[in-house]
CSV table of C-alpha atoms and ligand atoms in Angstrom, one decimal:
chain,number,residue,atom,x,y,z
A,528,MET,CA,0.1,0.1,-0.2
A,529,LYS,CA,1.3,3.3,-1.0
A,530,THR,CA,0.8,5.8,1.7
A,531,GLU,CA,1.8,9.0,0.1
A,532,ALA,CA,1.3,11.5,2.4
A,533,MET,CA,-0.3,15.1,1.4
A,534,VAL,CA,2.9,16.5,3.2
A,535,ALA,CA,6.5,17.5,1.2
A,536,THR,CA,9.6,15.8,2.2
A,537,ARG,CA,11.8,18.0,4.1
A,538,VAL,CA,15.0,17.4,5.2
A,539,CYS,CA,16.0,18.6,7.8
A,540,PRO,CA,20.0,18.1,9.4
A,541,SER,CA,21.1,17.4,12.9
A,542,ILE,CA,23.9,19.6,14.0
A,543,LEU,CA,24.8,17.1,16.7
A,544,SER,CA,26.8,15.4,13.9
A,545,ALA,CA,28.8,18.7,12.2
A,546,ASP,CA,31.7,20.2,13.3
A,547,PHE,CA,31.5,23.0,16.4
A,548,ALA,CA,34.5,24.8,15.4
A,549,HIS,CA,32.9,25.7,12.3
A,550,LEU,CA,29.2,25.6,12.9
A,551,ALA,CA,28.5,28.6,10.7
A,552,ARG,CA,30.4,26.9,7.9
A,553,ASP,CA,28.7,23.7,8.0
A,554,VAL,CA,25.4,25.2,8.3
A,555,ALA,CA,26.1,27.1,5.1
A,556,ALA,CA,26.9,24.2,3.2
A,557,VAL,CA,23.8,22.1,3.9
A,558,GLU,CA,21.6,25.4,3.6
A,559,ARG,CA,23.5,25.8,0.4
A,560,ALA,CA,22.1,22.0,-0.5
A,561,GLY,CA,18.9,22.8,-0.1
A,562,ALA,CA,18.0,21.8,3.5
A,563,ASP,CA,14.9,22.4,5.2
A,564,MET,CA,15.3,23.3,8.2
A,565,ILE,CA,18.2,22.6,10.9
A,566,HIS,CA,17.9,20.1,13.7
A,567,VAL,CA,19.6,21.2,16.8
A,568,ASP,CA,19.9,18.5,19.5
A,569,VAL,CA,19.7,19.8,23.0
A,570,MET,CA,20.7,17.0,26.3
A,571,ASP,CA,21.1,17.9,29.6
A,572,GLY,CA,22.5,15.1,30.7
A,573,GLN,CA,18.9,13.4,33.1
A,574,PHE,CA,16.7,12.8,30.4
A,575,VAL,CA,19.3,11.3,28.4
A,576,PRO,CA,23.0,10.1,29.0
A,577,ASN,CA,25.0,13.0,27.3
A,578,ILE,CA,25.0,16.9,27.6
A,579,THR,CA,25.3,18.6,24.3
A,580,ILE,CA,24.0,22.4,23.5
A,581,GLY,CA,22.0,25.2,25.0
A,582,PRO,CA,20.5,28.3,24.1
A,583,VAL,CA,23.6,29.8,23.1
A,584,VAL,CA,24.4,27.8,20.2
A,585,VAL,CA,21.1,28.5,19.3
A,586,LYS,CA,21.3,32.5,19.1
A,587,ALA,CA,24.8,31.5,17.2
A,588,MET,CA,23.0,29.7,14.8
A,589,ARG,CA,20.5,32.2,15.0
A,590,ALA,CA,22.6,34.7,13.4
A,591,VAL,CA,23.9,32.9,10.6
A,592,THR,CA,21.0,30.7,9.2
A,593,THR,CA,17.3,31.7,8.0
A,594,LEU,CA,16.9,28.5,7.7
A,595,PRO,CA,13.9,27.4,10.4
A,596,LEU,CA,15.6,26.0,13.9
A,597,ASP,CA,14.1,22.9,14.7
A,598,VAL,CA,15.1,22.6,18.3
A,599,HIS,CA,14.8,18.8,19.8
A,600,LEU,CA,14.8,19.2,23.5
A,601,MET,CA,15.9,15.7,25.6
A,602,ILE,CA,15.6,17.4,28.7
A,603,VAL,CA,14.0,16.4,32.2
A,604,ASP,CA,11.9,19.9,32.2
A,605,PRO,CA,11.0,21.2,28.8
A,606,GLU,CA,8.1,23.9,30.7
A,607,ARG,CA,11.5,25.4,32.5
A,608,TYR,CA,13.7,26.0,29.5
A,609,ALA,CA,11.1,26.7,26.6
A,610,GLY,CA,11.2,30.3,27.1
A,611,ASP,CA,15.4,30.8,27.0
A,612,PHE,CA,15.4,28.4,23.4
A,613,ALA,CA,12.4,30.6,21.9
A,614,ARG,CA,14.1,33.6,23.1
A,615,ALA,CA,17.5,32.5,21.3
A,616,GLY,CA,15.4,32.1,17.9
A,617,ALA,CA,14.0,28.6,17.9
A,618,ASP,CA,11.2,28.3,15.4
A,619,LEU,CA,9.7,24.8,16.3
A,620,ILE,CA,10.1,23.5,19.7
A,621,SER,CA,10.1,20.0,20.4
A,622,PHE,CA,9.8,17.8,24.0
A,623,HIS,CA,9.0,14.4,25.0
A,624,VAL,CA,6.0,13.1,26.0
A,625,GLU,CA,8.1,10.8,28.4
A,626,ALA,CA,10.3,13.6,29.6
A,627,PRO,CA,9.6,12.8,33.7
A,628,ALA,CA,8.5,17.0,34.4
A,629,ALA,CA,5.8,17.0,31.1
A,630,THR,CA,3.1,16.0,33.2
A,631,ASP,CA,0.6,17.6,31.5
A,632,PRO,CA,2.3,17.9,27.9
A,633,ALA,CA,-0.8,20.1,26.6
A,634,ARG,CA,0.5,23.1,29.4
A,635,VAL,CA,4.0,23.1,27.8
A,636,ILE,CA,2.2,22.8,23.5
A,637,ARG,CA,0.0,26.3,25.2
A,638,HIS,CA,3.6,27.4,26.8
A,639,ILE,CA,5.6,26.6,23.7
A,640,ARG,CA,2.7,28.9,21.1
A,641,ALA,CA,2.4,31.6,23.9
A,642,LEU,CA,6.5,31.7,23.3
A,643,GLY,CA,5.3,32.2,19.5
A,644,LYS,CA,7.2,29.2,18.7
A,645,ARG,CA,5.6,26.2,17.2
A,646,PRO,CA,5.3,23.1,19.6
A,647,ALA,CA,5.9,19.2,18.6
A,648,LEU,CA,6.0,16.6,20.6
A,649,ALA,CA,9.0,13.3,20.7
A,650,LEU,CA,7.9,9.7,21.4
A,651,ASN,CA,10.8,6.9,21.9
A,652,PRO,CA,10.6,3.7,19.9
A,653,ASP,CA,9.3,1.6,23.0
A,654,THR,CA,6.6,4.6,23.3
A,655,PRO,CA,3.3,3.6,22.0
A,656,VAL,CA,1.9,5.8,19.8
A,657,GLU,CA,-1.6,6.0,21.6
A,658,ARG,CA,0.9,8.4,24.6
A,659,VAL,CA,1.1,11.4,21.2
A,660,GLU,CA,-2.5,10.7,19.7
A,661,PRO,CA,-4.3,13.1,21.9
A,662,PHE,CA,-2.3,16.2,21.7
A,663,VAL,CA,-1.7,16.1,17.8
A,664,PRO,CA,-4.3,18.3,17.1
A,665,LEU,CA,-2.2,20.7,19.7
A,666,VAL,CA,1.0,20.6,17.6
A,667,GLU,CA,3.0,21.2,15.0
A,668,MET,CA,4.8,17.8,14.3
A,669,VAL,CA,4.8,14.8,15.3
A,670,LEU,CA,8.9,13.6,16.0
A,671,VAL,CA,9.1,9.7,16.0
A,672,MET,CA,12.9,8.6,17.1
A,673,SER,CA,14.2,5.5,15.5
A,674,VAL,CA,17.0,4.9,17.7
A,675,PHE,CA,16.8,5.5,21.2
A,676,PRO,CA,17.8,9.1,21.9
A,677,GLY,CA,21.1,10.1,24.0
A,678,PHE,CA,23.8,9.8,20.6
A,679,ALA,CA,24.2,10.7,16.9
A,680,ALA,CA,25.2,7.6,14.5
A,681,GLN,CA,22.8,5.0,15.9
A,682,ARG,CA,21.5,2.1,13.8
A,683,PHE,CA,18.3,2.6,12.6
A,684,ILE,CA,15.5,0.9,14.3
A,685,PRO,CA,12.9,-0.6,12.3
A,686,ALA,CA,10.7,-1.5,14.4
A,687,VAL,CA,9.5,2.5,14.5
A,688,LEU,CA,7.9,2.6,10.9
A,689,GLU,CA,5.2,1.0,12.4
A,690,GLN,CA,4.8,3.9,14.5
A,691,ALA,CA,5.1,6.2,11.2
A,692,ARG,CA,2.8,4.1,9.3
A,693,ARG,CA,-0.3,4.8,12.3
A,694,LEU,CA,0.1,8.5,12.6
A,695,ARG,CA,0.5,8.8,8.9
A,696,SER,CA,-2.7,6.7,8.2
A,697,ALA,CA,-4.5,8.6,11.0
A,698,PHE,CA,-3.4,12.0,10.0
A,699,PRO,CA,-2.9,12.7,6.4
A,700,ASP,CA,-1.9,15.8,7.0
A,701,LEU,CA,0.2,15.8,10.3
A,702,GLU,CA,4.2,16.3,9.4
A,703,ILE,CA,5.9,13.0,10.7
A,704,GLU,CA,9.0,13.5,11.5
A,705,ILE,CA,11.6,10.7,11.7
A,706,ASP,CA,15.2,11.1,13.8
A,707,GLY,CA,17.7,8.8,14.1
A,708,GLY,CA,20.1,6.9,12.0
A,709,VAL,CA,18.3,8.1,8.8
A,710,SER,CA,20.6,7.9,5.3
A,711,GLU,CA,20.4,7.1,2.0
A,712,ARG,CA,19.8,3.5,2.9
A,713,THR,CA,16.9,3.9,5.2
A,714,ALA,CA,15.1,7.2,4.1
A,715,ALA,CA,12.9,5.7,1.8
A,716,ALA,CA,11.2,3.7,3.9
A,717,ALA,CA,10.7,6.2,6.0
A,718,ARG,CA,9.0,8.2,4.1
A,719,GLU,CA,7.2,4.9,2.3
A,720,ALA,CA,6.3,4.2,6.3
A,721,GLY,CA,4.8,8.3,6.0
A,722,ALA,CA,7.8,10.1,7.9
A,723,ASN,CA,7.6,13.5,5.6
A,724,VAL,CA,10.5,15.1,7.9
A,725,LEU,CA,14.1,13.1,7.4
A,726,VAL,CA,16.4,14.5,10.5
A,727,ALA,CA,20.3,13.1,9.6
A,728,GLY,CA,23.0,14.2,11.3
A,729,SER,CA,25.9,11.7,10.8
A,730,ALA,CA,25.1,10.6,7.5
A,731,ILE,CA,24.9,14.1,6.6
A,732,PHE,CA,28.0,15.7,8.2
A,733,GLY,CA,29.8,12.5,9.0
A,734,ALA,CA,30.3,12.2,4.8
A,735,PRO,CA,33.6,13.6,2.8
A,736,ASP,CA,30.2,15.9,0.8
A,737,PRO,CA,27.8,16.9,3.1
A,738,ALA,CA,25.5,18.8,0.6
A,739,ALA,CA,25.9,15.2,-1.7
A,740,ALA,CA,24.9,13.3,1.1
A,741,LEU,CA,21.8,15.6,1.6
A,742,ARG,CA,20.6,15.7,-2.5
A,743,ALA,CA,21.1,11.4,-1.9
A,744,ILE,CA,18.5,11.1,1.1
A,745,ARG,CA,16.3,14.1,-0.7
A,746,ALA,CA,17.2,11.6,-3.8
A,747,ALA,CA,16.5,8.6,-1.7
A,748,ALA,CA,13.2,9.7,-0.2
A,749,LEU,CA,11.8,10.7,-3.1
A,750,SER,CA,12.4,8.1,-5.5
A,751,GLY,CA,11.0,5.5,-3.3
A,752,ALA,CA,13.0,2.8,-4.2
A,753,GLY,CA,13.6,1.8,-0.7
A,754,GLY,CA,16.9,-0.3,0.3
A,755,GLY,CA,16.2,-2.3,3.2
A,756,VAL,CA,16.8,-1.1,6.4
B,934,LIG,C1,19.3,11.3,18.7
B,934,LIG,C2,19.1,12.4,18.1
B,934,LIG,C3,19.1,12.9,16.3
B,934,LIG,C4,21.2,12.4,16.3
B,934,LIG,C5,21.1,11.7,14.8
B,934,LIG,O1,19.3,11.1,20.1
B,934,LIG,O2,18.0,12.8,18.6
B,934,LIG,O3,18.9,13.7,16.2
B,934,LIG,O4,21.8,13.2,16.2
B,934,LIG,O5,21.9,11.6,14.4
B,934,LIG,P1,22.0,10.3,13.0
B,934,LIG,O6,21.5,11.1,12.4
B,934,LIG,O7,23.3,10.0,13.5
B,934,LIG,O8,21.5,9.1,14.2
B,935,LIG,ZN1,16.8,15.0,17.3
């Protein structure tokens, strides 16, 4: 069955795998290559076992790109920090339905909207889609994790394609982002399952030519000619 979504295919490089000493250069390279957004992975060392970057880096990137900044909060208390990221220049702010302090996701979503930003809800590979479904009408996007969050360059978990498929059949117009292990090899399967926003970190910035890698991922997603996952 073809689950052709009514939504456009977008490719969204994750700067977690970029060269942090040359962020502006790396962002400019993928912007020229047609990136649709820049994905920013924020980790607090508590919700996930890794610490990455905070609002100061978002602010620095805001100054060097006009692309939307898609800020993925992998943190215990998204409500507490959403304002800092909003003021730093985030456009989309995603938080996890599993975040321990986000016991009332609708409230966090309202808070992000009140900041003038686009809220999105993320779910881990082992979280049932039922957990996010009630909030879908309130958000701009659902982020389906295709690895357990915390680190770049992990292997794509094919079982999450079922989450994307289910969301796509229930919500034909929803922006569905897939994040983790996306590459030229896995992009077509993700797109075919209904994910239309493809995040890729190591497959883009770990490649010798990030611009070519981005174009290859987009081409693979659009061709539908999937390698296996
Ligand atoms: C994982 C992050 C991802 C990650 C993607 O915790 O949310 O965005 O950086 O990296 P790759 O594409 O290398 O799996
Ligand atoms: Zn991410």
